Amino acid sequence: MKPIRYGMVGGGRGAFIGGIHRTAAAIAGNWRLAAGAFSSTAEKSRASGAEIGVDPARTYGSWQEMLSREAELPQDIRIEAVAIVTPNHMHAAPAIAAMEAGFDVIVDKPLADNLADARAIVDAAARTGRRIAVTHTYTGYPLVKQARRLIRSGEYGPVRRVMVKYTQDWLSRASDLENNKQAEWRVDPARSGEAGAFGDIGTHAANLVEFITGERIAAICAELTMLPGRRIDDDGAALFRLSGGGRGTLTASQVCVGDINDLAISVWCEEAGLHWRQEEPNTMRIGYRDKPTEIWHAGANRAYLASDILAIQRTPGGHPEGYLEAFANIYAAFGRTLRGMPQEGDEPGFATMDDALAGMRFVRASLDSSRQGAVWVDLASVE
Amino acid sequence: MKPIRYGMVGGGRGAFIGGIHRTAAAIAGNWRLAAGAFSSTAEKSRASGAEIGVDPARTYGSWQEMLSREAELPQDIRIEAVAIVTPNHMHAAPAIAAMEAGFDVIVDKPLADNLADARAIVDAAARTGRRIAVTHTYTGYPLVKQARRLIRSGEYGPVRRVMVKYTQDWLSRASDLENNKQAEWRVDPARSGEAGAFGDIGTHAANLVEFITGERIAAICAELTMLPGRRIDDDGAALFRLSGGGRGTLTASQVCVGDINDLAISVWCEEAGLHWRQEEPNTMRIGYRDKPTEIWHAGANRAYLASDILAIQRTPGGHPEGYLEAFANIYAAFGRTLRGMPQEGDEPGFATMDDALAGMRFVRASLDSSRQGAVWVDLASVE
Amino acid sequence: MKPIRYGMVGGGRGAFIGGIHRTAAAIAGNWRLAAGAFSSTAEKSRASGAEIGVDPARTYGSWQEMLSREAELPQDIRIEAVAIVTPNHMHAAPAIAAMEAGFDVIVDKPLADNLADARAIVDAAARTGRRIAVTHTYTGYPLVKQARRLIRSGEYGPVRRVMVKYTQDWLSRASDLENNKQAEWRVDPARSGEAGAFGDIGTHAANLVEFITGERIAAICAELTMLPGRRIDDDGAALFRLSGGGRGTLTASQVCVGDINDLAISVWCEEAGLHWRQEEPNTMRIGYRDKPTEIWHAGANRAYLASDILAIQRTPGGHPEGYLEAFANIYAAFGRTLRGMPQEGDEPGFATMDDALAGMRFVRASLDSSRQGAVWVDLASVE
Amino acid sequence: MKPIRYGMVGGGRGAFIGGIHRTAAAIAGNWRLAAGAFSSTAEKSRASGAEIGVDPARTYGSWQEMLSREAELPQDIRIEAVAIVTPNHMHAAPAIAAMEAGFDVIVDKPLADNLADARAIVDAAARTGRRIAVTHTYTGYPLVKQARRLIRSGEYGPVRRVMVKYTQDWLSRASDLENNKQAEWRVDPARSGEAGAFGDIGTHAANLVEFITGERIAAICAELTMLPGRRIDDDGAALFRLSGGGRGTLTASQVCVGDINDLAISVWCEEAGLHWRQEEPNTMRIGYRDKPTEIWHAGANRAYLASDILAIQRTPGGHPEGYLEAFANIYAAFGRTLRGMPQEGDEPGFATMDDALAGMRFVRASLDSSRQGAVWVDLASVE
């Protein structure tokens, strides 16, 4: 297929996630970076664009400029989609404007830093008819997709219990907020939203639960904490109830010392228990009552995986694919969708507006629960 | 030292835990089985005693008979202690009677099936001045003791977060209650107590948390569930708060398919995170913020372990010790205590009445919390 | 069954393996230590006997004294078997004398420190009709037995390749020979035999290969090395050919820093590859070409294990058994054999004279090969 | 830096390694695919080029055409380097011609299918002054580089023993040679060279040994085998001696059932043992004699790694990088070299002609050794 020409908002020098998006798009192979408004000043944006190798004529000083100037270019030259990799509080404005200008949008998670903004984006998508994807990276891993497939097939019976954790340690010291560009905005309510760890990584954990089980988190009882002197949560845990009746626990923390990026999930059904851990993403463990535990391996030639899951892998078994390839799978799927190509699996390959809103409600409900002393909050009741 | 002569109450044919106690005592080396009332009928008791190799003259038809007849034997022949391995609801009567008859007592956990009985045992111990130990097996593992030592030394700073799980699958099917002697009494409120999984294995998890952190669980918010048709919990999870201010989650389930006996704990302190898993008990993982993760190994010659922890191990590193040796460590320590030998570490080597009552309150509070819809319950308030 | 009364030769204060044998026998449950000649002097022997709790009247100053005095005791009191746990060069004399005096024998591996002595023992066994077992500990592990069962069933096809290693680090420094009773005799050719690591642990590795595959090592090409200043090998590796045509590699070293007691084996057959590692003995990994890898678990209730293998385990799955229990399985099986009880599996449960002689030839051939510059040596040709 | 414009030889439809090279170059970011002669016929080449997205005008019907036509293009447009991804017997001709036409070359390993061709390439490089790199993928992994750094620093002392294995199972059945384009040429002596598994993956294992230890394999004693009916080895093992005096074993097999792509290496030095396994490349285990084992983690923010090794990683710890990123590291380093940028580490970042010739000698010596019945062959003597 012909690559999707895209422009990037954010992702200049010193930013982490912008480079990840660009590499993911390069691995996907069906995207081509054609323009960018990489920074908050025109000068910085141009410097970043030059480093990245974007045509200086299409390196803009603001996303507003990018949208208006690109719209004037001939149809077969101008960008077709916009990738938004700015801090959370700066997602809504460019996303809405881009869709109104006729561009499709791919936006880093979470969709926005508050529910109202998120709903505005969803409304804009509905109004303009543009397509929009959110990059919940971890659902891009082949074995995560296979876990979902197995559970949703029903062969293991209903989900009984889920245990999910996402723990890191990069904010474990009081001093971590100084001199760290990542930390700075992520723990600033004005830029990241009022949730900290639960917004940043708790949403990944919640999304993984919903993706794999095919259910929604219906109610939650959460207790969020933070180191002395901080304004938003850096640690917390919750009990939750799934829409299908199963129960679960969720822990999200950025102060769990020694844990690097430890997203791990266990899902126990009536006839099997599935276990996957992001730091070793190429194996999945499945335990049974009456037979040996199984280790499933990722790989483009592991014939026991679903055929469409085999098809998205680039290497045969034992040649580990990682985080960037999982991310690339999301770009690849959204690219195929934009080109009207059929999706083989049982899900679009990227997080939809429904998923994103569910994530926003999860954060809102967790905060509400915690502020009231860790009481149960029904996600359907969240405004 | 001269072995402790003991008599056993329970542990006849078909019982699981009695054989474990006897083997543990044999490995410990400082105990000798001298008498027993192994079953509920004299005939069964004698058959069991013959199999086990106990003198038929000292194989009794009831524990009452054992206590009275042994008390009549010369002091250097009669039993010195009683091991109680009956179902939970039958702990209190023989324990109290044994202490009143002048015998020390070692009793399988939990101390009793309800708080009132437990308190009666504690009172009897105080009144008679006899010594009594509860066998919380998992605290007998050398690396569990080392974890406690490291955390209590303060070198890692205060405990921030704990995650503990104890999951099994032997009750995962509705049919598991039929024809299973183990299951039968454990899920019968009249014999096991009103708690199921939380009483049977949740207490082990809670005890492990308290042992390793040196703190108590101060408050809990628990949701217990059970398969349709059952009368007591077979699954549940809880948020909890430690007396020192740390937070935690606890999951205990006997319906988590594929999990065999999966007790695992993570304790994150300010400067390190410690991880131990019972099914691979000879290693402990410790993660740090700025240096490589460490794997600590058990073994009588791993010089980085505390000297008294080295001393209780029977084999050098790499020769795995397991569940029976952990159990033996408890017998060995209680035996040394009974002989008045000094205890080198910072804990007695067996669970005390304080530990046992804490466990009973944990169960009571969990049940209370769950019945009220998973609200927070303060353990200090539990009657 | 009625326990076997046994006397021990060696195993006094400061010895490692004697205590292991005694604990193993205690766990087995069908042995009772009734007498001993624990040390080279009467005084030391008595001191050790007192510590161990053996009747002083039956604690002897020499094995000669033990054999003659015990033979004079009434048949239902005197020992029935002798356990020999002295250094390798002191196995033959007491073993032969014991059998000639009418006692059965269990001897720590290797059978002797040289082939001539080993053959003399074998001859004595044949002449006297006594039973004799060698304790190749690692074949006592349930999953090792299960691996053998699976391979010998033929369902996985012929063995193609074997990789076995047994690596330790306790002799990794030149200074390790000083002040270490273990090291002292094990590296002294006069007491341990002319082989070092290959005799001490290489034989365990070779025995494991032969036990699991049901084949013999037919030819070997070995290169043995040692640290400067040493007289016998502390490290080496070999290529080998199995009697059934498969190929293999074997590494045995006591200078591999960081490896504690790392015995690990992989056996690849036509349709599966089996992997087991002694330091985590309760799981076995089996890989297949077209389906997920399997993890088999040990445990008395893992119904997929062979029934006689289930029967020798003391605890249900997830309650780890270790080195002492594996050792106990050997005592238990030999004890049953001595009582004439039927053996259910496809092997006696302990190493036989054939196995022991194969081990002796393995060591002899390895030394011969290495001395000639690592050439191929046929084990059938070894004198 | 300005990307290197390159043309590819081979890598059309159905080829595996060509796509890997292209994706690796895209991840590296400093390469741009500008031309290609992807297949053996002009038609197929054009079809592949169209799929890949290469300018049809620069998609050629043969590498000869590509070299001559590109050489005529303006200097700032024409390709600067050629990537050769054809079967082994087709490396030499295009490599030599490309260098003679003034292009630098990056070639998939092994350099050639025989020593004579390899030497001709080396001579051409010397004669033309062009740069040439071989892609020994596994040395591109950050932790492999860190292992080398640690060992070469001398802090762990000299290398004593190495154990390396590279085992797969994709040729485990006789039928695997039918209908498999990969298998077809790899097991055809005319196209792959006279070595099978030892040439295809044994060379990776040998290269890894030499890279990490900084030494050469000096002598080898190898036994290669193959399934009935095959013409070249599919399995084998060897003892080897390192130039620094250490000893090692190497196993390479494509018939080890259940092993997917299991390259694993252990290197024991005087003071530490290092262990790395390709299928879980983001951790490295280091064992010590007197302190806990360490797990080192990959990641751009693991400050204990060398600064230049941090710099080549794209993601922070816990975001796994895999095979494609390792491959990309080789492209990235060679690209920087071509642009005259300084290399910070102690090695160029790609395999040199010396490395490649060492690999060729390893294969030749292994074959010679095996054919003579597994005798020792000195690599210096190999012609």
PDB file of N, CA, C and O in Angstrom, chain B residues 131-156:
ATOM      1  N   ARG B 131       3.954 -23.178  77.026  1.00  0.00           N
ATOM      2  CA  ARG B 131       4.344 -22.554  75.764  1.00  0.00           C
ATOM      3  C   ARG B 131       3.481 -23.119  74.634  1.00  0.00           C
ATOM      4  O   ARG B 131       3.121 -24.310  74.663  1.00  0.00           O
ATOM      5  N   ILE B 132       3.148 -22.288  73.642  1.00  0.00           N
ATOM      6  CA  ILE B 132       2.319 -22.755  72.524  1.00  0.00           C
ATOM      7  C   ILE B 132       2.775 -22.077  71.239  1.00  0.00           C
ATOM      8  O   ILE B 132       3.062 -20.881  71.221  1.00  0.00           O
ATOM      9  N   ALA B 133       2.896 -22.865  70.188  1.00  0.00           N
ATOM     10  CA  ALA B 133       3.348 -22.343  68.892  1.00  0.00           C
ATOM     11  C   ALA B 133       2.324 -22.688  67.831  1.00  0.00           C
ATOM     12  O   ALA B 133       1.669 -23.732  67.906  1.00  0.00           O
ATOM     13  N   VAL B 134       2.191 -21.807  66.846  1.00  0.00           N
ATOM     14  CA  VAL B 134       1.331 -22.070  65.702  1.00  0.00           C
ATOM     15  C   VAL B 134       2.238 -22.217  64.476  1.00  0.00           C
ATOM     16  O   VAL B 134       3.222 -21.496  64.334  1.00  0.00           O
ATOM     17  N   THR B 135       1.916 -23.178  63.606  1.00  0.00           N
ATOM     18  CA  THR B 135       2.816 -23.463  62.475  1.00  0.00           C
ATOM     19  C   THR B 135       2.404 -22.695  61.220  1.00  0.00           C
ATOM     20  O   THR B 135       1.746 -23.236  60.343  1.00  0.00           O
ATOM     21  N   HIS B 136       2.823 -21.447  61.162  1.00  0.00           N
ATOM     22  CA  HIS B 136       2.676 -20.709  59.902  1.00  0.00           C
ATOM     23  C   HIS B 136       3.875 -21.045  59.047  1.00  0.00           C
ATOM     24  O   HIS B 136       4.890 -20.340  59.055  1.00  0.00           O
ATOM     25  N   THR B 137       3.722 -22.132  58.298  1.00  0.00           N
ATOM     26  CA  THR B 137       4.834 -22.761  57.598  1.00  0.00           C
ATOM     27  C   THR B 137       5.760 -21.807  56.874  1.00  0.00           C
ATOM     28  O   THR B 137       6.985 -21.955  56.915  1.00  0.00           O
ATOM     29  N   TYR B 138       5.183 -20.852  56.180  1.00  0.00           N
ATOM     30  CA  TYR B 138       5.976 -20.123  55.200  1.00  0.00           C
ATOM     31  C   TYR B 138       6.992 -19.192  55.838  1.00  0.00           C
ATOM     32  O   TYR B 138       7.949 -18.784  55.211  1.00  0.00           O
ATOM     33  N   THR B 139       6.777 -18.875  57.091  1.00  0.00           N
ATOM     34  CA  THR B 139       7.775 -18.057  57.782  1.00  0.00           C
ATOM     35  C   THR B 139       8.974 -18.911  58.206  1.00  0.00           C
ATOM     36  O   THR B 139       9.930 -18.389  58.751  1.00  0.00           O
ATOM     37  N   GLY B 140       8.923 -20.191  57.933  1.00  0.00           N
ATOM     38  CA  GLY B 140      10.058 -21.054  58.237  1.00  0.00           C
ATOM     39  C   GLY B 140      11.118 -21.062  57.145  1.00  0.00           C
ATOM     40  O   GLY B 140      12.208 -21.588  57.339  1.00  0.00           O
ATOM     41  N   TYR B 141      10.804 -20.478  56.003  1.00  0.00           N
ATOM     42  CA  TYR B 141      11.775 -20.458  54.903  1.00  0.00           C
ATOM     43  C   TYR B 141      12.918 -19.484  55.215  1.00  0.00           C
ATOM     44  O   TYR B 141      12.665 -18.330  55.606  1.00  0.00           O
ATOM     45  N   PRO B 142      14.151 -19.910  54.995  1.00  0.00           N
ATOM     46  CA  PRO B 142      15.301 -19.055  55.307  1.00  0.00           C
ATOM     47  C   PRO B 142      15.255 -17.683  54.627  1.00  0.00           C
ATOM     48  O   PRO B 142      15.547 -16.668  55.249  1.00  0.00           O
ATOM     49  N   LEU B 143      14.852 -17.641  53.359  1.00  0.00           N
ATOM     50  CA  LEU B 143      14.881 -16.348  52.672  1.00  0.00           C
ATOM     51  C   LEU B 143      13.745 -15.439  53.124  1.00  0.00           C
ATOM     52  O   LEU B 143      13.850 -14.216  53.014  1.00  0.00           O
ATOM     53  N   VAL B 144      12.684 -15.994  53.645  1.00  0.00           N
ATOM     54  CA  VAL B 144      11.634 -15.168  54.243  1.00  0.00           C
ATOM     55  C   VAL B 144      12.189 -14.498  55.502  1.00  0.00           C
ATOM     56  O   VAL B 144      11.960 -13.297  55.743  1.00  0.00           O
ATOM     57  N   LYS B 145      12.938 -15.261  56.262  1.00  0.00           N
ATOM     58  CA  LYS B 145      13.553 -14.682  57.450  1.00  0.00           C
ATOM     59  C   LYS B 145      14.567 -13.601  57.056  1.00  0.00           C
ATOM     60  O   LYS B 145      14.661 -12.550  57.691  1.00  0.00           O
ATOM     61  N   GLN B 146      15.302 -13.874  55.976  1.00  0.00           N
ATOM     62  CA  GLN B 146      16.291 -12.884  55.532  1.00  0.00           C
ATOM     63  C   GLN B 146      15.595 -11.609  55.042  1.00  0.00           C
ATOM     64  O   GLN B 146      16.077 -10.501  55.280  1.00  0.00           O
ATOM     65  N   ALA B 147      14.479 -11.763  54.359  1.00  0.00           N
ATOM     66  CA  ALA B 147      13.724 -10.591  53.898  1.00  0.00           C
ATOM     67  C   ALA B 147      13.309  -9.746  55.098  1.00  0.00           C
ATOM     68  O   ALA B 147      13.471  -8.514  55.104  1.00  0.00           O
ATOM     69  N   ARG B 148      12.777 -10.405  56.108  1.00  0.00           N
ATOM     70  CA  ARG B 148      12.382  -9.692  57.325  1.00  0.00           C
ATOM     71  C   ARG B 148      13.586  -8.956  57.926  1.00  0.00           C
ATOM     72  O   ARG B 148      13.497  -7.781  58.280  1.00  0.00           O
ATOM     73  N   ARG B 149      14.683  -9.652  58.011  1.00  0.00           N
ATOM     74  CA  ARG B 149      15.887  -9.063  58.612  1.00  0.00           C
ATOM     75  C   ARG B 149      16.311  -7.795  57.861  1.00  0.00           C
ATOM     76  O   ARG B 149      16.629  -6.765  58.455  1.00  0.00           O
ATOM     77  N   LEU B 150      16.302  -7.899  56.531  1.00  0.00           N
ATOM     78  CA  LEU B 150      16.738  -6.761  55.720  1.00  0.00           C
ATOM     79  C   LEU B 150      15.803  -5.574  55.903  1.00  0.00           C
ATOM     80  O   LEU B 150      16.233  -4.435  56.038  1.00  0.00           O
ATOM     81  N   ILE B 151      14.517  -5.850  55.896  1.00  0.00           N
ATOM     82  CA  ILE B 151      13.549  -4.757  55.991  1.00  0.00           C
ATOM     83  C   ILE B 151      13.584  -4.134  57.383  1.00  0.00           C
ATOM     84  O   ILE B 151      13.606  -2.906  57.530  1.00  0.00           O
ATOM     85  N   ARG B 152      13.648  -4.982  58.387  1.00  0.00           N
ATOM     86  CA  ARG B 152      13.638  -4.447  59.741  1.00  0.00           C
ATOM     87  C   ARG B 152      14.950  -3.752  60.112  1.00  0.00           C
ATOM     88  O   ARG B 152      14.980  -2.968  61.067  1.00  0.00           O
ATOM     89  N   SER B 153      16.003  -4.044  59.367  1.00  0.00           N
ATOM     90  CA  SER B 153      17.271  -3.361  59.659  1.00  0.00           C
ATOM     91  C   SER B 153      17.162  -1.868  59.353  1.00  0.00           C
ATOM     92  O   SER B 153      17.959  -1.073  59.809  1.00  0.00           O
ATOM     93  N   GLY B 154      16.170  -1.520  58.532  1.00  0.00           N
ATOM     94  CA  GLY B 154      15.986  -0.124  58.191  1.00  0.00           C
ATOM     95  C   GLY B 154      16.823   0.349  57.018  1.00  0.00           C
ATOM     96  O   GLY B 154      16.639   1.456  56.525  1.00  0.00           O
ATOM     97  N   GLU B 155      17.713  -0.480  56.554  1.00  0.00           N
ATOM     98  CA  GLU B 155      18.597  -0.027  55.480  1.00  0.00           C
ATOM     99  C   GLU B 155      17.853   0.300  54.195  1.00  0.00           C
ATOM    100  O   GLU B 155      18.359   1.047  53.364  1.00  0.00           O
ATOM    101  N   TYR B 156      16.688  -0.269  54.004  1.00  0.00           N
ATOM    102  CA  TYR B 156      15.922   0.026  52.791  1.00  0.00           C
ATOM    103  C   TYR B 156      14.859   1.091  53.028  1.00  0.00           C
ATOM    104  O   TYR B 156      14.113   1.430  52.118  1.00  0.00           O
TER     105      TYR B 156
END
